[in-house]
PDB file of C-alpha atoms in Angstrom:
ATOM      1  CA  MET A   1      97.778 106.128 102.662  1.00 54.00           C
ATOM      2  CA  ALA A   2     101.209 107.591 102.755  1.00 56.00           C
ATOM      3  CA  VAL A   3     103.275 107.629  99.578  1.00 64.00           C
ATOM      4  CA  PRO A   4     106.882 108.058 100.705  1.00 61.00           C
ATOM      5  CA  ASP A   5     108.330 110.433  98.114  1.00 68.00           C
ATOM      6  CA  HIS A   6     111.851 109.662  99.311  1.00 80.00           C
ATOM      7  CA  GLU A   7     111.476 106.020  98.255  1.00 82.00           C
ATOM      8  CA  ILE A   8     109.123 106.020  95.280  1.00 91.00           C
ATOM      9  CA  LYS A   9     110.241 109.211  93.538  1.00 94.00           C
ATOM     10  CA  PRO A  10     113.898 108.088  92.982  1.00 95.00           C
ATOM     11  CA  THR A  11     112.584 104.816  91.524  1.00 96.00           C
ATOM     12  CA  TYR A  12     110.220 106.715  89.231  1.00 96.00           C
ATOM     13  CA  GLU A  13     113.088 108.972  88.132  1.00 96.00           C
ATOM     14  CA  ALA A  14     115.363 105.964  87.483  1.00 97.00           C
ATOM     15  CA  ILE A  15     112.728 104.492  85.161  1.00 97.00           C
ATOM     16  CA  ARG A  16     112.365 107.834  83.365  1.00 96.00           C
ATOM     17  CA  ALA A  17     116.161 108.006  82.964  1.00 96.00           C
ATOM     18  CA  GLY A  18     116.297 104.476  81.515  1.00 94.00           C
ATOM     19  CA  ASP A  19     118.252 102.987  84.445  1.00 96.00           C
ATOM     20  CA  LEU A  20     115.319 100.700  85.323  1.00 97.00           C
ATOM     21  CA  THR A  21     112.558  99.224  83.170  1.00 97.00           C
ATOM     22  CA  TRP A  22     109.805  98.866  85.753  1.00 97.00           C
ATOM     23  CA  ALA A  23     108.826  98.969  89.401  1.00 97.00           C
ATOM     24  CA  VAL A  24     105.950  97.581  91.426  1.00 95.00           C
ATOM     25  CA  PHE A  25     104.701  99.482  94.462  1.00 93.00           C
ATOM     26  CA  ALA A  26     102.898  97.578  97.209  1.00 89.00           C
ATOM     27  CA  TYR A  27     101.992  97.992 100.848  1.00 84.00           C
ATOM     28  CA  GLY A  28     104.912  97.084 103.106  1.00 79.00           C
ATOM     29  CA  SER A  29     103.041  97.899 106.294  1.00 76.00           C
ATOM     30  CA  PRO A  30      99.483  99.018 106.942  1.00 75.00           C
ATOM     31  CA  GLY A  31      98.774 102.238 105.054  1.00 77.00           C
ATOM     32  CA  GLN A  32     102.363 102.573 103.781  1.00 83.00           C
ATOM     33  CA  LEU A  33     103.132 102.116 100.098  1.00 86.00           C
ATOM     34  CA  THR A  34     106.706 101.076  99.313  1.00 88.00           C
ATOM     35  CA  VAL A  35     108.789  99.887  96.377  1.00 92.00           C
ATOM     36  CA  ASP A  36     108.115  96.148  96.233  1.00 92.00           C
ATOM     37  CA  HIS A  37     110.276  95.223  93.258  1.00 93.00           C
ATOM     38  CA  VAL A  38     112.346  96.903  90.536  1.00 95.00           C
ATOM     39  CA  SER A  39     113.873  95.421  87.418  1.00 96.00           C
ATOM     40  CA  VAL A  40     115.808  96.149  84.257  1.00 96.00           C
ATOM     41  CA  ASP A  41     114.314  92.992  82.723  1.00 92.00           C
ATOM     42  CA  SER A  42     112.105  93.696  79.721  1.00 91.00           C
ATOM     43  CA  ASP A  43     110.215  90.364  80.059  1.00 94.00           C
ATOM     44  CA  TYR A  44     106.588  91.495  80.144  1.00 95.00           C
ATOM     45  CA  ASP A  45     105.306  88.201  81.578  1.00 94.00           C
ATOM     46  CA  ALA A  46     107.689  88.488  84.548  1.00 93.00           C
ATOM     47  CA  PHE A  47     106.427  92.020  85.142  1.00 95.00           C
ATOM     48  CA  CYS A  48     102.782  90.878  85.051  1.00 94.00           C
ATOM     49  CA  GLY A  49     103.564  88.006  87.403  1.00 92.00           C
ATOM     50  CA  ARG A  50     105.027  90.419  89.914  1.00 92.00           C
ATOM     51  CA  LEU A  51     102.167  92.910  89.594  1.00 93.00           C
ATOM     52  CA  ALA A  52      99.269  90.448  89.758  1.00 88.00           C
ATOM     53  CA  ARG A  53     100.671  87.917  92.206  1.00 72.00           C
ATOM     54  CA  GLU A  54      99.056  86.261  95.167  1.00 57.00           C
ATOM     55  CA  ASP A  55     100.606  87.262  98.478  1.00 50.00           C
ATOM     56  CA  ALA A  56      99.884  84.228 100.585  1.00 45.00           C
ATOM     57  CA  ASP A  57     103.380  84.519 102.064  1.00 47.00           C
ATOM     58  CA  ALA A  58     103.164  88.224 102.976  1.00 47.00           C
ATOM     59  CA  GLY A  59     105.537  88.846 105.879  1.00 46.00           C
ATOM     60  CA  VAL A  60     103.419  91.614 107.362  1.00 50.00           C
ATOM     61  CA  MET A  61      99.827  91.084 108.361  1.00 54.00           C
ATOM     62  CA  LEU A  62      97.933  93.459 106.087  1.00 60.00           C
ATOM     63  CA  PRO A  63      94.237  93.975 105.405  1.00 67.00           C
ATOM     64  CA  GLN A  64      93.015  92.105 102.304  1.00 75.00           C
ATOM     65  CA  TYR A  65      92.920  95.329 100.259  1.00 70.00           C
ATOM     66  CA  GLU A  66      96.559  96.145 101.053  1.00 75.00           C
ATOM     67  CA  THR A  67      97.679  92.604 100.302  1.00 76.00           C
ATOM     68  CA  ASP A  68      96.068  92.561  96.859  1.00 84.00           C
ATOM     69  CA  VAL A  69      96.243  96.110  95.464  1.00 87.00           C
ATOM     70  CA  ARG A  70      99.442  97.142  93.688  1.00 91.00           C
ATOM     71  CA  PHE A  71     100.654  99.964  91.520  1.00 95.00           C
ATOM     72  CA  ALA A  72     103.399  99.805  88.909  1.00 97.00           C
ATOM     73  CA  TYR A  73     105.284 102.070  86.553  1.00 98.00           C
ATOM     74  CA  ARG A  74     106.819 100.671  83.375  1.00 98.00           C
ATOM     75  CA  ARG A  75     108.878 101.976  80.494  1.00 97.00           C
ATOM     76  CA  PHE A  76     108.070 100.740  76.974  1.00 95.00           C
ATOM     77  CA  GLU A  77     110.223 101.320  73.921  1.00 88.00           C
ATOM     78  CA  ALA A  78     108.092 102.534  71.024  1.00 77.00           C
ATOM     79  CA  GLU A  79     109.543 102.165  67.577  1.00 70.00           C
ATOM     80  CA  GLU A  80     109.022 105.147  65.354  1.00 66.00           C
ATOM     81  CA  ILE A  81     110.436 105.767  61.915  1.00 66.00           C
ATOM     82  CA  GLY A  82     114.153 105.166  62.306  1.00 68.00           C
ATOM     83  CA  SER A  83     114.313 105.597  66.088  1.00 69.00           C
ATOM     84  CA  GLU A  84     113.030 104.412  69.434  1.00 77.00           C
ATOM     85  CA  ARG A  85     111.089 106.536  71.857  1.00 86.00           C
ATOM     86  CA  ALA A  86     110.171 105.726  75.436  1.00 92.00           C
ATOM     87  CA  LYS A  87     106.548 105.601  76.533  1.00 94.00           C
ATOM     88  CA  TYR A  88     105.368 105.018  80.079  1.00 97.00           C
ATOM     89  CA  ALA A  89     102.399 103.332  81.696  1.00 97.00           C
ATOM     90  CA  LEU A  90     101.052 103.598  85.213  1.00 98.00           C
ATOM     91  CA  PHE A  91      99.369 100.361  86.269  1.00 97.00           C
ATOM     92  CA  VAL A  92      96.716 100.066  88.958  1.00 95.00           C
ATOM     93  CA  TRP A  93      96.105  96.437  89.917  1.00 93.00           C
ATOM     94  CA  SER A  94      92.948  95.725  91.890  1.00 89.00           C
ATOM     95  CA  PRO A  95      91.651  92.141  91.723  1.00 84.00           C
ATOM     96  CA  ALA A  96      88.109  91.635  90.433  1.00 81.00           C
ATOM     97  CA  TYR A  97      86.930  90.589  93.895  1.00 79.00           C
ATOM     98  CA  THR A  98      87.888  93.959  95.457  1.00 78.00           C
ATOM     99  CA  GLU A  99      84.857  95.098  97.422  1.00 80.00           C
ATOM    100  CA  TRP A 100      82.929  98.174  96.327  1.00 77.00           C
ATOM    101  CA  ARG A 101      83.744  99.943  99.625  1.00 80.00           C
ATOM    102  CA  GLU A 102      87.425  99.615  98.800  1.00 83.00           C
ATOM    103  CA  LYS A 103      87.016 101.173  95.325  1.00 82.00           C
ATOM    104  CA  LYS A 104      86.784 104.643  96.925  1.00 85.00           C
ATOM    105  CA  LYS A 105      90.030 103.955  98.805  1.00 86.00           C
ATOM    106  CA  LEU A 106      91.602 102.766  95.559  1.00 88.00           C
ATOM    107  CA  LEU A 107      90.702 106.033  93.841  1.00 90.00           C
ATOM    108  CA  ARG A 108      92.216 108.039  96.691  1.00 88.00           C
ATOM    109  CA  ASP A 109      95.364 105.892  96.724  1.00 90.00           C
ATOM    110  CA  THR A 110      95.710 106.223  92.938  1.00 92.00           C
ATOM    111  CA  LEU A 111      95.567 110.013  93.230  1.00 92.00           C
ATOM    112  CA  ASP A 112      98.309 109.865  95.889  1.00 90.00           C
ATOM    113  CA  VAL A 113     100.518 107.777  93.585  1.00 92.00           C
ATOM    114  CA  GLN A 114      99.872 110.194  90.713  1.00 93.00           C
ATOM    115  CA  ARG A 115     101.257 113.031  92.843  1.00 92.00           C
ATOM    116  CA  VAL A 116     104.635 111.263  92.721  1.00 92.00           C
ATOM    117  CA  VAL A 117     104.458 109.476  89.355  1.00 94.00           C
ATOM    118  CA  LEU A 118     103.799 112.579  87.302  1.00 93.00           C
ATOM    119  CA  HIS A 119     104.357 111.485  83.705  1.00 96.00           C
ATOM    120  CA  TYR A 120     102.761 108.545  81.950  1.00 97.00           C
ATOM    121  CA  ASP A 121     101.272 108.001  78.514  1.00 95.00           C
ATOM    122  CA  ALA A 122      98.590 105.548  79.662  1.00 96.00           C
ATOM    123  CA  GLU A 123      96.921 104.536  82.902  1.00 97.00           C
ATOM    124  CA  VAL A 124      96.162 100.822  82.873  1.00 97.00           C
ATOM    125  CA  LEU A 125      93.384  99.814  85.258  1.00 94.00           C
ATOM    126  CA  ALA A 126      93.511  96.056  85.677  1.00 93.00           C
ATOM    127  CA  SER A 127      91.427  93.641  87.710  1.00 90.00           C
ATOM    128  CA  GLN A 128      92.203  90.418  85.854  1.00 90.00           C
ATOM    129  CA  ARG A 129      95.146  89.093  83.890  1.00 90.00           C
ATOM    130  CA  ASP A 130      93.446  89.736  80.533  1.00 93.00           C
ATOM    131  CA  ASP A 131      93.509  93.475  81.338  1.00 94.00           C
ATOM    132  CA  LEU A 132      97.318  93.245  81.343  1.00 95.00           C
ATOM    133  CA  ALA A 133      97.580  91.713  77.865  1.00 96.00           C
ATOM    134  CA  HIS A 134     100.593  93.236  76.144  1.00 95.00           C
ATOM    135  CA  ALA A 135      98.643  94.079  72.977  1.00 94.00           C
ATOM    136  CA  LYS A 136      95.979  95.954  74.987  1.00 95.00           C
ATOM    137  CA  VAL A 137      98.559  97.988  76.879  1.00 95.00           C
ATOM    138  CA  VAL A 138     100.523  98.825  73.735  1.00 93.00           C
ATOM    139  CA  ALA A 139      97.281  99.949  72.080  1.00 93.00           C
ATOM    140  CA  GLN A 140      96.595 102.271  75.033  1.00 93.00           C
ATOM    141  CA  LEU A 141     100.101 103.709  74.691  1.00 92.00           C
ATOM    142  CA  GLY A 142      99.482 104.404  71.028  1.00 84.00           C
ATOM    143  CA  ASN A 143     102.450 102.328  69.803  1.00 58.00           C
TER     144      ASN A 143
END
């Protein structure tokens, strides 16, 4: 997999700077991860819908793995005594039906993403919608 630094890194930096709230990274062409969607919207359900969506209408013919697997980076505002502090989560979405042979590819792809997305307070590995429950993610972040 190729992680295009020139595309993903500026998006990552915009989230860190507070200009964006989240981004989803998906395969735009075979073996090429791209920025699929960015938003300033703090609606967590909209974020989850974008991360864990079905791609029946994918414009590019991709292998099943590349149609279903997504990565995301999201900023959370953590309230601390008298102030707010940003915390970040890296999401790895791999549906429950992902084949065992593809799990090795997923690990390799995750490591490639981590070379660009350097700072996060929690890595959220999700294979079903329940794994994305807001309370579970916030608990992982330590909020």
